[in-house]
Amino acid sequence: MLDVKLKLKPGHTSERAWMEPSPLRQLFWNITYACNYRCKICFTDAGSGGPEELTTEEAKDVVRRAHDAGVGDIIISGGEPFMRDDIVEILACMAELGMTVRFASNGSLLTDELLDRLRGETLTKSFQISLDTLDPRLYRETHGTSPEALPSALEALRSIKEHGFHTTVSVRLTPATLPGIPQLLDRACSEGWSTVTVHCPVHMRRIADAFPQDADFLGLLGPVFDHFTALPKHWLVEMYIPWAQYHPGMRRLEKRIRVVYRGCIAGRDRLTINPTGWLSPCVCLDVEEAYVGNIREDDLQDTFRDSPLCEMLRHPQEHGICVDCPHVEVCGGGCRASAFALTGRLDGLDRACPLRKRMFAASRDKGHETS
């Protein structure tokens, strides 16, 4: 997932070199396809659950096996994770083993009673609520929901914060949502939200009205960075984009605020579990071509260590990816989900990379000179 995290409050960050060898540290678990919203952009094409999804007992077995594999933290999303009526039971199983959880949710099903249970019976740390916009009409169109959904999301955010959970909002970057991100940042500052996460959508599963996959996302966000660094409360920017440090706009941003480059940890210290148990390196790659095993049958550690796709992510230059670029050992060959969306190949070129764009431009200019 290509994310930019605009962090308003001091908190945790890591500057561990993300390309260095690592054990399996974290799982991203899309626990159901069921969702009460129908967002235009959805990496899992959520809507309806199904009988093939993991049962309660299977989900609790996943928790135990993840713990045995050394995983201490799980990010849970969906669909909408709170569509599962056994979610607290699963989280309580995690708590018994000392495992923490973070949620990505639309917030619509969160009540004070549920938040009290999560505080008392689980080790829930944080919520990231999909907000996308503060414009009621655009919110309704973007999320495919009712007119009262935006006030409900804002009320959920107030309740989350009142219950003491780390509070984040997220926005998917589209031509429609981009102009409203400064307003979201202002609201975050006034409401005390900790982070505004900008997702640069990967063209997988359900996607509509988005920027092209090879758009200059960081260039488009230039005015947003200007607004963020002018806020009375701002701490740092975390870049979960492999090639971000090579974008020319980052030198200017680094002069005004601390920028941490976290790259892409898919297959490097994280695996994703989909609702039916299929394992893949990346939350944006819920496709058969990227499945590396199934949690019902396969060992997490063995899959993480031995899967050819995870090996390719850890050593891209050994698999023909960006072998003509001297920076491949630093950026990891770009985003494999972006490359797949652009080329249909997991080992294809990520043409969104600014270095790759400059190479193409130089080659084109050279061709014009000799023609």
XYZ file of C-alpha atoms in Angstrom:
371
model
C 0.000 0.000 0.000
C 1.377 3.425 -0.986
C 0.811 5.532 2.104
C 1.862 8.959 3.341
C 1.312 9.456 7.071
C 1.072 13.071 8.225
C 1.645 12.820 11.971
C 0.500 15.754 14.054
C 1.529 14.446 17.493
C 4.776 12.965 18.779
C 4.543 9.211 19.043
C 6.159 6.063 17.709
C 8.134 5.809 14.513
C 10.933 3.549 13.363
C 13.929 4.327 11.205
C 14.993 0.697 10.906
C 16.388 0.092 7.422
C 13.372 -1.598 5.875
C 15.370 -3.562 3.282
C 17.480 -5.263 5.959
C 16.694 -8.933 6.733
C 13.888 -9.290 9.252
C 11.786 -12.013 10.841
C 8.033 -12.023 10.410
C 6.867 -9.246 12.735
C 3.333 -8.310 11.738
C 0.155 -9.493 10.044
C -2.409 -7.440 8.139
C -5.647 -9.398 8.423
C -8.660 -8.593 6.273
C -11.004 -10.547 8.491
C -14.159 -10.355 6.339
C -15.352 -9.208 2.927
C -18.650 -8.101 4.478
C -19.143 -4.340 4.510
C -22.073 -1.999 5.033
C -20.492 0.592 2.711
C -19.713 0.400 -1.005
C -16.655 2.618 -1.437
C -15.633 3.511 -4.968
C -12.079 2.527 -4.119
C -11.713 -0.743 -2.208
C -8.601 -2.900 -2.314
C -10.625 -6.044 -1.509
C -13.857 -5.326 -3.461
C -15.775 -5.710 -0.198
C -19.535 -6.011 0.049
C -20.715 -9.467 1.031
C -19.147 -12.078 3.254
C -19.431 -15.771 2.524
C -19.430 -19.276 4.021
C -15.837 -19.837 2.890
C -14.535 -17.173 5.282
C -12.618 -18.327 8.351
C -14.887 -19.487 11.176
C -14.545 -18.258 14.734
C -12.506 -21.303 15.761
C -10.335 -21.057 12.658
C -9.740 -17.361 13.355
C -8.726 -18.113 16.942
C -6.377 -20.795 15.623
C -4.837 -18.149 13.335
C -4.223 -16.019 16.424
C -2.484 -18.855 18.271
C -0.344 -19.783 15.266
C 0.599 -16.149 14.704
C 1.676 -15.893 18.336
C 3.765 -19.066 17.993
C 5.384 -17.526 14.894
C 6.510 -14.519 16.918
C 3.886 -12.039 15.743
C 2.895 -9.630 18.510
C 0.804 -7.091 16.591
C -1.992 -7.529 14.033
C -3.722 -4.902 11.914
C -7.343 -5.909 11.310
C -9.495 -4.567 8.514
C -12.018 -5.905 6.012
C -14.490 -5.201 4.532
C -15.728 -3.721 7.742
C -14.277 -5.823 10.590
C -17.110 -5.022 12.992
C -19.564 -6.766 10.665
C -18.319 -9.963 12.326
C -20.332 -10.622 15.476
C -17.469 -12.707 16.895
C -14.853 -9.960 16.597
C -14.528 -9.323 20.355
C -14.185 -13.061 21.010
C -11.315 -13.231 18.519
C -9.674 -10.142 20.025
C -10.035 -11.559 23.542
C -8.112 -14.630 22.375
C -5.361 -12.286 21.180
C -5.347 -10.461 24.518
C -4.872 -13.716 26.423
C -1.624 -14.166 24.469
C -0.519 -10.549 24.957
C -1.108 -9.616 21.297
C -2.083 -6.071 20.377
C -4.440 -5.068 17.585
C -4.955 -2.001 15.443
C -8.101 -1.432 13.395
C -8.865 0.045 9.999
C -12.616 0.673 9.905
C -15.300 2.990 8.556
C -16.379 3.610 12.164
C -20.099 3.261 11.509
C -20.671 0.337 13.887
C -18.635 1.634 16.821
C -20.728 2.356 19.898
C -19.727 3.401 23.411
C -20.688 -0.058 24.649
C -18.463 -1.746 22.055
C -15.574 0.615 22.730
C -15.909 -0.115 26.467
C -15.642 -3.833 25.712
C -12.617 -3.295 23.477
C -10.955 -1.269 26.231
C -11.720 -3.836 28.933
C -11.440 -7.193 27.148
C -8.829 -6.656 24.405
C -5.465 -5.048 23.760
C -6.741 -2.709 21.050
C -4.270 0.137 20.506
C -5.633 2.319 17.732
C -8.223 3.013 15.053
C -7.775 4.334 11.561
C -11.148 5.591 10.337
C -11.801 6.088 6.627
C -12.980 9.665 6.321
C -11.853 10.740 2.811
C -13.685 14.066 2.915
C -15.647 16.458 5.126
C -18.064 17.293 2.312
C -21.341 15.386 2.985
C -22.224 14.949 -0.699
C -18.766 13.720 -1.667
C -18.603 11.459 1.409
C -21.894 9.855 0.383
C -20.693 9.356 -3.206
C -17.237 8.109 -2.223
C -18.449 5.638 0.402
C -21.687 4.621 -1.310
C -23.705 5.213 1.814
C -26.468 7.312 3.348
C -26.424 11.109 3.965
C -26.125 10.710 7.756
C -22.951 8.585 7.496
C -20.496 11.492 7.718
C -21.847 12.814 11.068
C -21.783 9.215 12.306
C -18.103 8.864 11.377
C -17.212 12.125 13.111
C -19.089 11.034 16.240
C -17.235 7.691 16.163
C -13.932 9.569 16.045
C -14.919 11.615 19.095
C -15.864 8.439 20.980
C -12.652 6.658 19.995
C -10.585 9.538 21.305
C -12.650 9.804 24.512
C -12.008 6.106 25.185
C -8.271 6.740 24.983
C -7.437 4.996 21.707
C -4.862 6.358 19.281
C -6.944 8.120 16.627
C -6.107 8.292 12.928
C -8.143 9.187 9.857
C -7.423 8.124 6.299
C -8.199 9.545 2.890
C -7.859 7.870 -0.480
C -6.191 10.243 -2.899
C -8.421 11.024 -5.898
C -9.068 14.150 -7.983
C -12.232 14.658 -5.913
C -10.665 14.209 -2.445
C -7.357 16.022 -3.007
C -8.728 19.599 -2.628
C -10.291 18.743 0.751
C -7.215 17.268 2.457
C -6.109 20.631 3.941
C -9.548 20.938 5.567
C -9.126 17.435 7.002
C -5.757 18.450 8.422
C -7.326 21.515 10.043
C -10.026 19.315 11.569
C -7.414 16.842 12.791
C -5.533 19.679 14.458
C -8.637 21.037 16.202
C -10.061 17.617 17.211
C -6.754 16.200 18.444
C -6.509 13.359 15.932
C -2.989 11.988 15.799
C -2.461 11.236 12.106
C -3.938 11.827 8.679
C -2.975 8.968 6.360
C -3.156 9.531 2.620
C -3.556 6.346 0.569
C -2.321 6.624 -3.017
C -4.626 4.008 -4.570
C -3.246 0.970 -6.331
C -5.420 -0.017 -9.291
C -6.490 -3.388 -7.917
C -9.922 -4.842 -7.259
C -12.503 -2.008 -7.108
C -11.259 1.385 -8.195
C -13.077 4.323 -9.738
C -12.396 7.997 -10.444
C -8.760 7.679 -9.327
C -5.563 9.217 -10.622
C -3.636 7.038 -13.101
C -1.406 4.422 -11.481
C 1.756 6.178 -12.671
C 0.596 9.650 -11.608
C 3.028 11.877 -9.717
C 1.334 11.351 -6.333
C 3.948 13.196 -4.313
C 3.933 16.121 -6.720
C 0.153 16.325 -6.412
C 0.512 16.388 -2.619
C 2.884 19.366 -2.649
C 0.216 21.886 -1.517
C -0.897 19.418 1.175
C 2.652 19.240 2.543
C 2.781 23.047 2.553
C -0.449 23.200 4.544
C 0.641 20.495 6.969
C 3.966 22.111 7.808
C 2.190 25.439 8.438
C -0.143 23.929 11.059
C 0.454 24.859 14.700
C 0.666 21.109 15.435
C 2.825 18.915 13.222
C 5.481 16.334 14.021
C 6.758 14.272 11.092
C 5.945 12.665 7.756
C 6.249 8.905 7.267
C 6.585 7.677 3.690
C 5.497 4.126 2.926
C 6.397 4.568 -0.730
C 9.560 2.710 -1.810
C 10.906 5.360 -4.161
C 9.737 8.426 -2.201
C 13.222 9.592 -1.189
C 14.150 9.982 -4.868
C 11.286 12.355 -5.625
C 12.602 15.909 -6.185
C 9.937 17.431 -3.943
C 11.228 15.568 -0.897
C 14.388 17.683 -0.597
C 12.197 20.744 -0.119
C 9.959 18.971 2.388
C 12.948 17.705 4.403
C 14.022 21.311 5.014
C 10.764 21.997 6.852
C 9.967 18.785 8.726
C 11.448 15.434 9.636
C 10.680 12.840 6.949
C 11.020 9.127 7.724
C 11.206 6.728 4.780
C 9.587 3.409 5.724
C 9.488 1.985 2.189
C 7.495 -1.211 1.672
C 7.458 -3.964 4.291
C 5.303 -6.390 2.262
C 7.003 -9.770 2.346
C 9.910 -8.252 4.277
C 8.446 -8.317 7.770
C 4.705 -8.642 7.055
C 2.207 -11.030 5.498
C -1.464 -10.412 4.712
C -4.310 -12.844 5.411
C -7.490 -12.496 3.371
C -10.946 -13.466 4.722
C -10.758 -16.981 3.262
C -7.274 -17.634 4.619
C -5.133 -16.956 1.572
C -1.741 -15.462 2.354
C -0.065 -12.779 0.268
C 2.737 -10.303 0.945
C 0.637 -7.174 0.369
C -2.845 -6.012 1.340
C -3.279 -4.605 -2.181
C -2.468 -7.956 -3.797
C -5.541 -10.024 -2.955
C -5.201 -11.833 -6.284
C -4.430 -15.444 -7.123
C -1.116 -14.532 -8.741
C 0.170 -13.200 -5.399
C -1.042 -15.958 -3.072
C 1.860 -17.656 -1.309
C -0.127 -20.120 0.792
C -3.264 -20.595 2.859
C -3.392 -20.237 6.625
C -5.657 -23.288 6.874
C -2.839 -25.502 5.597
C 0.480 -23.674 5.668
C 2.880 -22.613 8.393
C 3.333 -18.840 8.663
C 7.073 -18.917 9.293
C 7.766 -21.438 6.521
C 5.629 -19.486 4.068
C 7.282 -16.196 4.953
C 10.792 -17.681 4.745
C 10.440 -19.944 1.696
C 7.886 -18.367 -0.624
C 9.440 -17.403 -4.000
C 7.401 -14.178 -4.077
C 8.601 -13.044 -0.646
C 12.133 -13.935 -1.711
C 11.673 -11.775 -4.827
C 10.487 -8.863 -2.699
C 13.512 -9.173 -0.423
C 16.034 -9.493 -3.298
C 14.425 -7.865 -6.370
C 17.667 -7.376 -8.310
C 18.225 -11.148 -8.277
C 14.928 -11.597 -10.104
C 15.478 -9.156 -12.958
C 13.770 -6.171 -11.322
C 15.408 -2.777 -11.956
C 18.806 -4.364 -12.608
C 19.798 -1.258 -14.610
C 19.257 1.034 -11.591
C 21.939 1.516 -8.927
C 19.318 2.338 -6.296
C 17.444 -0.986 -6.386
C 19.053 -2.243 -3.170
C 17.739 0.860 -1.383
C 14.219 1.191 -2.831
C 13.547 -2.487 -3.432
C 12.519 -2.063 -7.046
C 9.433 0.006 -6.287
C 5.920 -1.203 -5.455
C 5.057 -4.699 -6.697
C 1.319 -3.994 -6.511
C 1.798 -0.876 -8.641
C 3.957 -2.845 -11.071
C 1.288 -5.565 -11.310
C -1.425 -2.983 -11.945
C 0.667 -1.354 -14.667
C 2.100 -4.435 -16.381
C 0.163 -7.502 -15.243
C 3.409 -8.937 -13.872
C 4.596 -9.120 -10.276
C 8.166 -8.693 -11.541
C 7.235 -5.840 -13.893
C 8.450 -2.241 -13.802
C 6.894 0.231 -11.396
C 6.674 3.120 -13.852
C 5.486 5.467 -11.095
C 9.067 5.608 -9.797
C 10.564 9.096 -10.413
C 13.948 7.578 -11.272
C 12.310 5.365 -13.881
C 10.409 8.338 -15.267
C 13.663 10.297 -15.624
C 15.294 7.349 -17.384
C 12.411 7.156 -19.863
C 12.510 10.924 -20.416
C 16.282 10.889 -21.015
C 15.950 7.977 -23.432
C 13.147 9.753 -25.287
C 15.112 12.991 -25.507
C 18.170 11.139 -26.767
C 16.034 9.497 -29.429
C 14.745 12.896 -30.560
C 18.298 14.199 -30.823
C 19.381 11.361 -33.088
C 16.265 11.228 -35.235
